[in-house]
Every structure is written in C-alpha cells, then in structure tokens.
PDB file of C-alpha atoms in Angstrom:
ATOM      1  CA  UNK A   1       9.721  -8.108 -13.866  1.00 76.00           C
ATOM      2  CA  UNK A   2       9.022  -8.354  -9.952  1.00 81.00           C
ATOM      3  CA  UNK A   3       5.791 -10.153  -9.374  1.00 90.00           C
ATOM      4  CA  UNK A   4       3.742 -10.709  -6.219  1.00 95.00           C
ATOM      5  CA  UNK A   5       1.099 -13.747  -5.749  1.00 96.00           C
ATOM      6  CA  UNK A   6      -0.742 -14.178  -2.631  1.00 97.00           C
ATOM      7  CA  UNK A   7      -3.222 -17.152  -1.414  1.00 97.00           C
ATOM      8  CA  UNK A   8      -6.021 -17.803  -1.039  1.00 97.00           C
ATOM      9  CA  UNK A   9      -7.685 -14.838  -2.403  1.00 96.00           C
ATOM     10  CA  UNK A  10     -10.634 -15.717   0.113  1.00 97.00           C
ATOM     11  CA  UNK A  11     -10.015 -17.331   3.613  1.00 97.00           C
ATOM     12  CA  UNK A  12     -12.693 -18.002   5.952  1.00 98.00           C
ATOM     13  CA  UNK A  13     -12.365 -19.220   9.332  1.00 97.00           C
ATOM     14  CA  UNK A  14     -14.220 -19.820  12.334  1.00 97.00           C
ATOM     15  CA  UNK A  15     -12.816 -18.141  15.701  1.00 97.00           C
ATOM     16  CA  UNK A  16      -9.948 -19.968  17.062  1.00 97.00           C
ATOM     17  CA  UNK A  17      -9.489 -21.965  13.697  1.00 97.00           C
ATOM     18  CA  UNK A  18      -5.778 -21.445  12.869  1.00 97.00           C
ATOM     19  CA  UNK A  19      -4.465 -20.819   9.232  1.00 98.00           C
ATOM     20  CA  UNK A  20      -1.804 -19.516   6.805  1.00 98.00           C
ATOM     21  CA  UNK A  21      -1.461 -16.829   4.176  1.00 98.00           C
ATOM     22  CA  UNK A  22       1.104 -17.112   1.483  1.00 98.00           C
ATOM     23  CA  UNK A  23       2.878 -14.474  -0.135  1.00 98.00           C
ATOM     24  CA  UNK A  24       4.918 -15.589  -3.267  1.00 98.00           C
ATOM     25  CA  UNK A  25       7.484 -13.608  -5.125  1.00 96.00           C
ATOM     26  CA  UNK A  26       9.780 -12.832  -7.577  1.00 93.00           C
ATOM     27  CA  UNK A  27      12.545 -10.098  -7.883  1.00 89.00           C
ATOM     28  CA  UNK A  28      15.608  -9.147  -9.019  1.00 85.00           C
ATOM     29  CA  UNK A  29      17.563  -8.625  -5.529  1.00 88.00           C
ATOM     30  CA  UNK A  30      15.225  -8.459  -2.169  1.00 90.00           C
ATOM     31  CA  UNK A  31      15.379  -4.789  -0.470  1.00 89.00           C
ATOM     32  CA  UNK A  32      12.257  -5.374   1.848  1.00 91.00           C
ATOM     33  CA  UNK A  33       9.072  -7.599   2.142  1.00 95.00           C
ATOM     34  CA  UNK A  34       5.969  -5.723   3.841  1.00 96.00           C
ATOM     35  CA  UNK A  35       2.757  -7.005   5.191  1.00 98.00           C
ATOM     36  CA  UNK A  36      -0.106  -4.964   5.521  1.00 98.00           C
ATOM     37  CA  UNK A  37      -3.586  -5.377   6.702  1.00 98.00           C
ATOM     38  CA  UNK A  38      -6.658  -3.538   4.867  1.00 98.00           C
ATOM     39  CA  UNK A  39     -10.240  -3.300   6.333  1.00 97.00           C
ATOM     40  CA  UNK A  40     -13.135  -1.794   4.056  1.00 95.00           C
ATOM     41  CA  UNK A  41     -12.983   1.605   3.117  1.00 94.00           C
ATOM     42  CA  UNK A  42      -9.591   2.577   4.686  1.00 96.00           C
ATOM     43  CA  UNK A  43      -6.039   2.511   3.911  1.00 97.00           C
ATOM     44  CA  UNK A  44      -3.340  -0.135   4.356  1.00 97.00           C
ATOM     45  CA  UNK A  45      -2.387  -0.327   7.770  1.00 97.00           C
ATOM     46  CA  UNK A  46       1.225  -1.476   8.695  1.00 96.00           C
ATOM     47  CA  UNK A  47       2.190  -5.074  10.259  1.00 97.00           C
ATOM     48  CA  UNK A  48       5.599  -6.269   9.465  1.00 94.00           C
ATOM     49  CA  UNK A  49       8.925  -5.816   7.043  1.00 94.00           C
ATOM     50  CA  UNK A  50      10.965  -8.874   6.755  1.00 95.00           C
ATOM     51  CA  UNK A  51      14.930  -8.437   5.241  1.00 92.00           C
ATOM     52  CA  UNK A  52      16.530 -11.663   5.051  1.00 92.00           C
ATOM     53  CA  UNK A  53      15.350 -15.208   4.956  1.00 94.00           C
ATOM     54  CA  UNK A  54      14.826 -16.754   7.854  1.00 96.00           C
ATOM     55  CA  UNK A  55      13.691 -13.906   9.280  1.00 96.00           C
ATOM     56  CA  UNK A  56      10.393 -13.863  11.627  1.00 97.00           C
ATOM     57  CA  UNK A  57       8.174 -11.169  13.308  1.00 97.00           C
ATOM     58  CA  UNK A  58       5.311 -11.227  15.592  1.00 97.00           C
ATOM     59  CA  UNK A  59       2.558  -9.131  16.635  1.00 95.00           C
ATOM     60  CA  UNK A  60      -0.366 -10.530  18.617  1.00 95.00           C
ATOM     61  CA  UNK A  61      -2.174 -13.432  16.764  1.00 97.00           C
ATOM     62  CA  UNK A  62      -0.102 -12.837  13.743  1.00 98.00           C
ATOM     63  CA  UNK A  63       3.425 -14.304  13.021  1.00 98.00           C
ATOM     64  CA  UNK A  64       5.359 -13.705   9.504  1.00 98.00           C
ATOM     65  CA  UNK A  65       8.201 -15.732   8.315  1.00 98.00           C
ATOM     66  CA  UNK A  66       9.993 -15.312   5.355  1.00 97.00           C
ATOM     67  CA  UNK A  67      12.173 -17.641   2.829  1.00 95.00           C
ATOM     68  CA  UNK A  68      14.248 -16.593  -0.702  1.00 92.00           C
ATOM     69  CA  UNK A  69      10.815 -17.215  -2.399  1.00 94.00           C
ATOM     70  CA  UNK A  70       7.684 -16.470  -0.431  1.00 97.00           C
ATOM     71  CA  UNK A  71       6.452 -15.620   3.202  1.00 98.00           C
ATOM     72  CA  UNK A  72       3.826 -16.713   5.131  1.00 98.00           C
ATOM     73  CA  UNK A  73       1.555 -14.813   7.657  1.00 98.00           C
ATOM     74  CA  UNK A  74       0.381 -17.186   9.911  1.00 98.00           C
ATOM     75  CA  UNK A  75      -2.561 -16.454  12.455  1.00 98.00           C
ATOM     76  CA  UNK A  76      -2.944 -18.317  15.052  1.00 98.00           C
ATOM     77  CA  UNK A  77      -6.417 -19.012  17.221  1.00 97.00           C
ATOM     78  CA  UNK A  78      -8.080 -15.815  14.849  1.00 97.00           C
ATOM     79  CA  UNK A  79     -11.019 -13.223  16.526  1.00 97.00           C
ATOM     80  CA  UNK A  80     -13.539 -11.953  14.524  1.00 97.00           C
ATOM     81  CA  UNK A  81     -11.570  -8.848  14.934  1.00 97.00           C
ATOM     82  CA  UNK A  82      -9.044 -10.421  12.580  1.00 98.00           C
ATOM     83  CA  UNK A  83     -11.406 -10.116   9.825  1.00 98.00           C
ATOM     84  CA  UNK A  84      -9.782  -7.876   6.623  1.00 98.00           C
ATOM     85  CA  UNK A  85      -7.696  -7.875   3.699  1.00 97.00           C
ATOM     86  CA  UNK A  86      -4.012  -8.747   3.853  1.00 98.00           C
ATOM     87  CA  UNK A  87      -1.940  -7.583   1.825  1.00 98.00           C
ATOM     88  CA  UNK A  88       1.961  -8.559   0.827  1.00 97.00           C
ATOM     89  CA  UNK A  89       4.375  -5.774  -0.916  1.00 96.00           C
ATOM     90  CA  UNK A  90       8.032  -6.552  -2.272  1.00 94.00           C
ATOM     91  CA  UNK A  91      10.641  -3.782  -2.563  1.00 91.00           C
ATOM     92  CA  UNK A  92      13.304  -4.970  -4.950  1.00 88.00           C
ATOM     93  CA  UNK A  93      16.883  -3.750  -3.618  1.00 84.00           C
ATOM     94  CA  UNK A  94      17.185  -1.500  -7.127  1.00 80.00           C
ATOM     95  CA  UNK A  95      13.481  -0.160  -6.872  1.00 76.00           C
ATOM     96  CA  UNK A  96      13.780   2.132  -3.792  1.00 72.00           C
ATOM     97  CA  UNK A  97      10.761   3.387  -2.630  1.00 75.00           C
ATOM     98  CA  UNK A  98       8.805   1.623  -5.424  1.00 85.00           C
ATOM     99  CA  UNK A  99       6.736  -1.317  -3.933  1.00 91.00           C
ATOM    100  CA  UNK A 100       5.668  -3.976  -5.892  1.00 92.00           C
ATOM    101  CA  UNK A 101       1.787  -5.467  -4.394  1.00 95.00           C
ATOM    102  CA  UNK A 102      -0.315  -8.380  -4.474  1.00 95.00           C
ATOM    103  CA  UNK A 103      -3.978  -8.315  -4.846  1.00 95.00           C
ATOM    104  CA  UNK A 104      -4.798  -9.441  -1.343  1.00 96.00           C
ATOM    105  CA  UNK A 105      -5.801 -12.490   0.998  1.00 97.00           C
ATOM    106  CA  UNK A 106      -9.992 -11.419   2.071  1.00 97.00           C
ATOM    107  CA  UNK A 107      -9.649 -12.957   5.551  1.00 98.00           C
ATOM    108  CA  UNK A 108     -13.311 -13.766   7.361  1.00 98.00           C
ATOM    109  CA  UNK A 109     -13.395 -14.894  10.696  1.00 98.00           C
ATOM    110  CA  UNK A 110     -17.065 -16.094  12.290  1.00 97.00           C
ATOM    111  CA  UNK A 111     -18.087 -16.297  15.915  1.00 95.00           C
TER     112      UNK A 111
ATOM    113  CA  UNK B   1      -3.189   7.428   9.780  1.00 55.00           C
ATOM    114  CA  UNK B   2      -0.204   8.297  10.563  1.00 65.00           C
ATOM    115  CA  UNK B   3      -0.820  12.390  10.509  1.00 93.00           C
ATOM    116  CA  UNK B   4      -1.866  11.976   6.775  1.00 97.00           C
ATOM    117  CA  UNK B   5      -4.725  13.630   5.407  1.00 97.00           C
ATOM    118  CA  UNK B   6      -6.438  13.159   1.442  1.00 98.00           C
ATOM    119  CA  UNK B   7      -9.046  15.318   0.412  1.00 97.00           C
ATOM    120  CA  UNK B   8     -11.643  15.240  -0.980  1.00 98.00           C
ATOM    121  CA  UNK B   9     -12.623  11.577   0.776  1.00 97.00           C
ATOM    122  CA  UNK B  10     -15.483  11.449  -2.338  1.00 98.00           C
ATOM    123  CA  UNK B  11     -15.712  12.685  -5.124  1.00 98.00           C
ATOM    124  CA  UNK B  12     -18.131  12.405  -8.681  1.00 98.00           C
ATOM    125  CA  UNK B  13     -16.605  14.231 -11.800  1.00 97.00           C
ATOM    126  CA  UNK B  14     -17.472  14.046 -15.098  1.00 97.00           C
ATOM    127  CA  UNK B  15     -15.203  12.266 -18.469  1.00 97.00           C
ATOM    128  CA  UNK B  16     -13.174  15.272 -19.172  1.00 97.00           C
ATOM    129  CA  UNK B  17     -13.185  17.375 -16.473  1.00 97.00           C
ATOM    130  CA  UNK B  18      -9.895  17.678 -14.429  1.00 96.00           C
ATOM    131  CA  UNK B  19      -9.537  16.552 -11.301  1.00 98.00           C
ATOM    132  CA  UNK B  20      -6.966  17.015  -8.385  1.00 98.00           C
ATOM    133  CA  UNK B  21      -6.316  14.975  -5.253  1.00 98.00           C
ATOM    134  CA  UNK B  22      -4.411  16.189  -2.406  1.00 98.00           C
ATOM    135  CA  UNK B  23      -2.898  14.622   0.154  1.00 98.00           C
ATOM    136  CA  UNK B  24      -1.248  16.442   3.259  1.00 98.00           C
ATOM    137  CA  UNK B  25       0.838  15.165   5.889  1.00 97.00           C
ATOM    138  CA  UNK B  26       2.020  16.365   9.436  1.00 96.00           C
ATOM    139  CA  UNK B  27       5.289  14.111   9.761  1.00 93.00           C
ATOM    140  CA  UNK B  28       7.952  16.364   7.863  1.00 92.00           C
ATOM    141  CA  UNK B  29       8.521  12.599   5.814  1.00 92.00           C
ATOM    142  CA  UNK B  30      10.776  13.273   2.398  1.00 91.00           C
ATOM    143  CA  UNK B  31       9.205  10.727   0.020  1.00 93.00           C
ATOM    144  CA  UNK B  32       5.309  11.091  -1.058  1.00 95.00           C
ATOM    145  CA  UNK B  33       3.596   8.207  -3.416  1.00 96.00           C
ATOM    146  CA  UNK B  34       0.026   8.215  -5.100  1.00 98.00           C
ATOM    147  CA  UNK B  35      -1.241   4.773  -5.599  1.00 98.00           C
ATOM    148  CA  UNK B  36      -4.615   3.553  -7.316  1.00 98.00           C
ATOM    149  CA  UNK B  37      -6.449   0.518  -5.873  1.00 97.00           C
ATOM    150  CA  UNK B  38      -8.553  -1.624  -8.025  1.00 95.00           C
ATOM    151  CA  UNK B  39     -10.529  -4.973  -7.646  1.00 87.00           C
ATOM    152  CA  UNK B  40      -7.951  -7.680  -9.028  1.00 80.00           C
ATOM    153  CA  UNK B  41      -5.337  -5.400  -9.545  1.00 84.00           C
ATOM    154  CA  UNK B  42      -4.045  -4.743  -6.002  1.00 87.00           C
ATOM    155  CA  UNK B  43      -1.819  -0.856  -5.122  1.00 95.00           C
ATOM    156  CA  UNK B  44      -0.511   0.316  -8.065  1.00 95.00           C
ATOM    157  CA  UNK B  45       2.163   3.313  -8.022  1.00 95.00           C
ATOM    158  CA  UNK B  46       1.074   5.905 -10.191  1.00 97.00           C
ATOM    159  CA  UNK B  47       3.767   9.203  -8.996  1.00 96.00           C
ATOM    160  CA  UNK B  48       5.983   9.172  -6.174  1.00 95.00           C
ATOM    161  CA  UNK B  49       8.306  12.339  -4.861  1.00 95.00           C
ATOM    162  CA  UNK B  50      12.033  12.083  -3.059  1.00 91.00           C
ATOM    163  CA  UNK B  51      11.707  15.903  -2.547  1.00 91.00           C
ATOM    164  CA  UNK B  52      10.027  19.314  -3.007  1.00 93.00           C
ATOM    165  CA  UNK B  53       9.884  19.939  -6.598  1.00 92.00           C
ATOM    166  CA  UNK B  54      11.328  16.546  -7.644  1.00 93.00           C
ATOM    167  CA  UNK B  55       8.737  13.771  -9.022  1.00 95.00           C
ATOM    168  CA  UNK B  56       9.125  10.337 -10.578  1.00 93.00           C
ATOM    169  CA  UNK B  57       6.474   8.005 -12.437  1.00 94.00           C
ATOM    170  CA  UNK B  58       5.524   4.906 -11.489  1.00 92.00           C
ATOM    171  CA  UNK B  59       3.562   1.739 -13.096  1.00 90.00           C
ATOM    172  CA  UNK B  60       0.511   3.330 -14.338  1.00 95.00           C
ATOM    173  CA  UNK B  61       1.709   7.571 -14.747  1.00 95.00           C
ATOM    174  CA  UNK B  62      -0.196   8.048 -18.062  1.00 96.00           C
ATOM    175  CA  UNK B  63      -3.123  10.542 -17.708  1.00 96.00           C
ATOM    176  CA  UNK B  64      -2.314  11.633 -14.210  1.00 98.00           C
ATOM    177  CA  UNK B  65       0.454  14.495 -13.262  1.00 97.00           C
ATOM    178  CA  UNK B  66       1.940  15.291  -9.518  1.00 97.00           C
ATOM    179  CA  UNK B  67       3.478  18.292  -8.152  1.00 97.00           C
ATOM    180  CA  UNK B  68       4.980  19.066  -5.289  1.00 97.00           C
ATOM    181  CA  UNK B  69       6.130  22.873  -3.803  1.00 95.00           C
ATOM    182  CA  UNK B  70       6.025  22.013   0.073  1.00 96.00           C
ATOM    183  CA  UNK B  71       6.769  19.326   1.591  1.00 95.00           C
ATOM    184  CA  UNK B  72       3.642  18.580   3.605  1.00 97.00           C
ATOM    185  CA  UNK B  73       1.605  18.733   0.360  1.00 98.00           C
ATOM    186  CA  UNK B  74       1.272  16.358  -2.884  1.00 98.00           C
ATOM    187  CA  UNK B  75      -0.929  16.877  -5.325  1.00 98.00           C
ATOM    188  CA  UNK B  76      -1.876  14.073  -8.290  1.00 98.00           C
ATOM    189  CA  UNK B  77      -3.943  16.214 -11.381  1.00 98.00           C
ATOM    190  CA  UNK B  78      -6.360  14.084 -13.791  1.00 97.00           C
ATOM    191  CA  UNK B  79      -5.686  16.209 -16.682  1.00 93.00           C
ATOM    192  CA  UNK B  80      -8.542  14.763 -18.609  1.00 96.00           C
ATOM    193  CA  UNK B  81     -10.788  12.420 -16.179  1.00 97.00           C
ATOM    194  CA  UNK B  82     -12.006   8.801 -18.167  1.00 97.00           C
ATOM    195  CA  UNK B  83     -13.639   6.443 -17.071  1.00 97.00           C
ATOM    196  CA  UNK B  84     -10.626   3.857 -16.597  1.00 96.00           C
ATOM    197  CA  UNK B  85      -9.544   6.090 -13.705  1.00 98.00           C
ATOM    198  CA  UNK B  86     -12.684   5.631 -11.411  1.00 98.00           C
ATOM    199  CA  UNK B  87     -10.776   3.789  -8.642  1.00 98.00           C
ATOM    200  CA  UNK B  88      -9.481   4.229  -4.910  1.00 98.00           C
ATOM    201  CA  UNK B  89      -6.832   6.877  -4.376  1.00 98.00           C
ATOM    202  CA  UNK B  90      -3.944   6.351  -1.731  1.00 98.00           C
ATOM    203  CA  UNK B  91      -1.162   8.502  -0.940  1.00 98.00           C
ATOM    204  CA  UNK B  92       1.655   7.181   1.203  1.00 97.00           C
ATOM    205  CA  UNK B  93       4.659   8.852   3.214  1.00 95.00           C
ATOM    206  CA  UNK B  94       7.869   7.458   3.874  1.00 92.00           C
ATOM    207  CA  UNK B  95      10.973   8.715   5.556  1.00 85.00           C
ATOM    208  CA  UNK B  96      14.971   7.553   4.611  1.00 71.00           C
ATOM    209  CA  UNK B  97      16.483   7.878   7.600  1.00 63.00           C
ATOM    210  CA  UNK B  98      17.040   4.575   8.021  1.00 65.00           C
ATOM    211  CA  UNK B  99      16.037   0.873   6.853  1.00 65.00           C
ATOM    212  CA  UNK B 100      13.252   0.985   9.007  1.00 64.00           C
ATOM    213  CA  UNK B 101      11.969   4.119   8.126  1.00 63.00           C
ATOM    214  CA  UNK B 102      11.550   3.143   4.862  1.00 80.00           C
ATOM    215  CA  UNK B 103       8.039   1.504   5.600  1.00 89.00           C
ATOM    216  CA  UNK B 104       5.644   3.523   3.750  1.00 93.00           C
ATOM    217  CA  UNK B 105       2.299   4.633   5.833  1.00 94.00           C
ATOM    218  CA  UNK B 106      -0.834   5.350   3.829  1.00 97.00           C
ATOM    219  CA  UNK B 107      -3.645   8.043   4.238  1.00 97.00           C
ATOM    220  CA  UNK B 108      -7.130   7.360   4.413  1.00 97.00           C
ATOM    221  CA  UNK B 109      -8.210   7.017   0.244  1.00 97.00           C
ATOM    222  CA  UNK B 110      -9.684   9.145  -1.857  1.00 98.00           C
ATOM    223  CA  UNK B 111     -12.725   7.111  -3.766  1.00 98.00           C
ATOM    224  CA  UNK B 112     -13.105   8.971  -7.105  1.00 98.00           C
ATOM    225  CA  UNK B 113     -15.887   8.217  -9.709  1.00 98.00           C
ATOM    226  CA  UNK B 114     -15.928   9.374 -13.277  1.00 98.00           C
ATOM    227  CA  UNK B 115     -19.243   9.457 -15.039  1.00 97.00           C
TER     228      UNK B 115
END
C-alpha cells in the first residue's frame, strides 16, 4: 500500500531562520511526487512535481529535491509570508490520477 | 483557483438529510476528483471522473455518490448525511495532455457540518 509521511508536523521559525521539510514515501513504481502549500481556509495551492531522483525545482525561497525514498522542501531565509501548511502527494506510476497525501508540515514563521 | 468554483462554500445539514456539493470549472480539464480533508488524516480521494458520464471510487467512496453529465460540472451526493462526514470538501481538475498537465489544481473547499 503507498504511504506518505511528512516531518515535522509543526515547524516554527523565526524570519530568516532556514529549515527543511521531509516528505517520506513508499510505492509501488513512482509516476509523480507533488508539493503543495495550504493556508487556512483555502485549497491546496500548487508548488512543484518532481519525476526522477535527483531531480530539483525552485521557486523563490523554496527548493525541492527528491531521492528513491523521500524529498525534501527546503526554505531558505523564510518571511512571515511563508507561514502555511505544506503538503507532499505521491502518484504511483499504476494509480493515474489517484494521489496518495500526507497529513501536512504546519509551517510558522515570526517577525 | 484555477477557474474552479464549489458551492455552497458552507453549509449545516442535518444526520439524514442528503446533501450535494458541486463543483464547476472554466478550464474544459477531462479528469474531476472530490477529496475530503480531515485533521490527522490529510486529502483523501473519495470519486474522481476521466470523462462525462464515466466515474471511479476512490479511498473513502462509501456513503457518497458522483455524477457527471457536462464536463464543467461534478457533483458528489451524501445520500444519507452522518456525522463521520462533517469535514472539508475539495474538488480538483486535471488535464492529460501531457506529464505536466497531470498536476491536479484544487477549488476553494466546501466546509460541510452534519448535526
């Protein structure tokens, strides 16, 4: 059975204060790996898909890398405006369209 | 959002009473997914839809139908509304063009509350 484990469940960080999420996983065959960022009382919003190991992707503070067993969203020198939930999704190559979550990283970042 | 809508945003129903979601979208996308989000749990896939008219289940299908007769529109019916199914609606959209278009872009929720 495909399984998805992210942590910390709870980050917090002051501004500027570097960190790591991790993402680990297990499934049968690796279609796609999807990060997605959550703030209160809205719907996922779309960062990243990763294919292959070794893979990497960027978008402002935020950097995710991926290996044959977990990926990591790093964020580097965070703004309070960083502040949500982040959330990791697996497709498994013979699951299309069906994505596997985990419950979430709760990222706070204070002034 | 990307040009998803759900509706209704809120909504308080009573154990019993059936419910329906709907959730509308402006990008001509094939595929269609309901998900529920709960504390601990993370997005679960309750339906999902590769078409007009055709419907799959997902993890968590029993108590809650979909149907499907354009392709803007996908609706998820709570036959029977319990308790168990107060949670966070999402619908999703995703196209299959492509690799890349596979990402799946969610609405805004639907927070649902069974008394």
């Amino acid at each position: 059975e495909d399984q998805v484990t992210q942590s910390p469940e709870a980050l917090r960080l002051q501004e500027g204060e570097s960190s790591s999420l991790n993402c680990s996983y297990t499934v049968s065959g690796l279609r796609g790996l999807f990060w997605y960022r959550q703030d209160p009382g809205k719907g996922p919003e779309f960062l990243f898909t990763l294919y292959s190991a070794g893979e990497e992707k960027e978008k402002e503070r935020l950097k995710a890398t991926l290996t044959k067993k977990e990926s990591f969203l790093h964020i580097t020198a965070p703004k309070p405006e960083d502040s949500a939930t982040y959330l990791c999704a697996v497709q498994a190559a013979d699951s299309w369209g069906k994505l596997q979550f985990g419950a979430g990283t709760q990222v706070v970042v204070t002034p | 959002d990307a040009g998803i809508t759900q509706s209704p945003r809120h909504k308080v129903t009573e154990t019993g009473t059936p419910v329906t979601l709907r959730c509308h979208q402006t990008e001509n996308h094939r595929y269609m997914y309901w998900y529920r989000q709960d504390p601990g749990h993370g997005l679960r896939l309750i339906h999902y839809s590769y078409g007009v008219k055709d419907t799959d289940k997902g993890e968590v299908s029993d108590g809650y139908s979909v149907s499907r007769s354009k392709t803007e529109d996908f609706l998820l019916t709570l036959e029977s509304a319990t308790s168990s199914q107060t949670s966070v609606y999402f619908c999703a959209i995703s196209d299959a063009s492509g690799r890349e278009e596979e990402t799946q872009y969610f609405g805004p929720g639907t927070r649902l509350l069974v008394l």
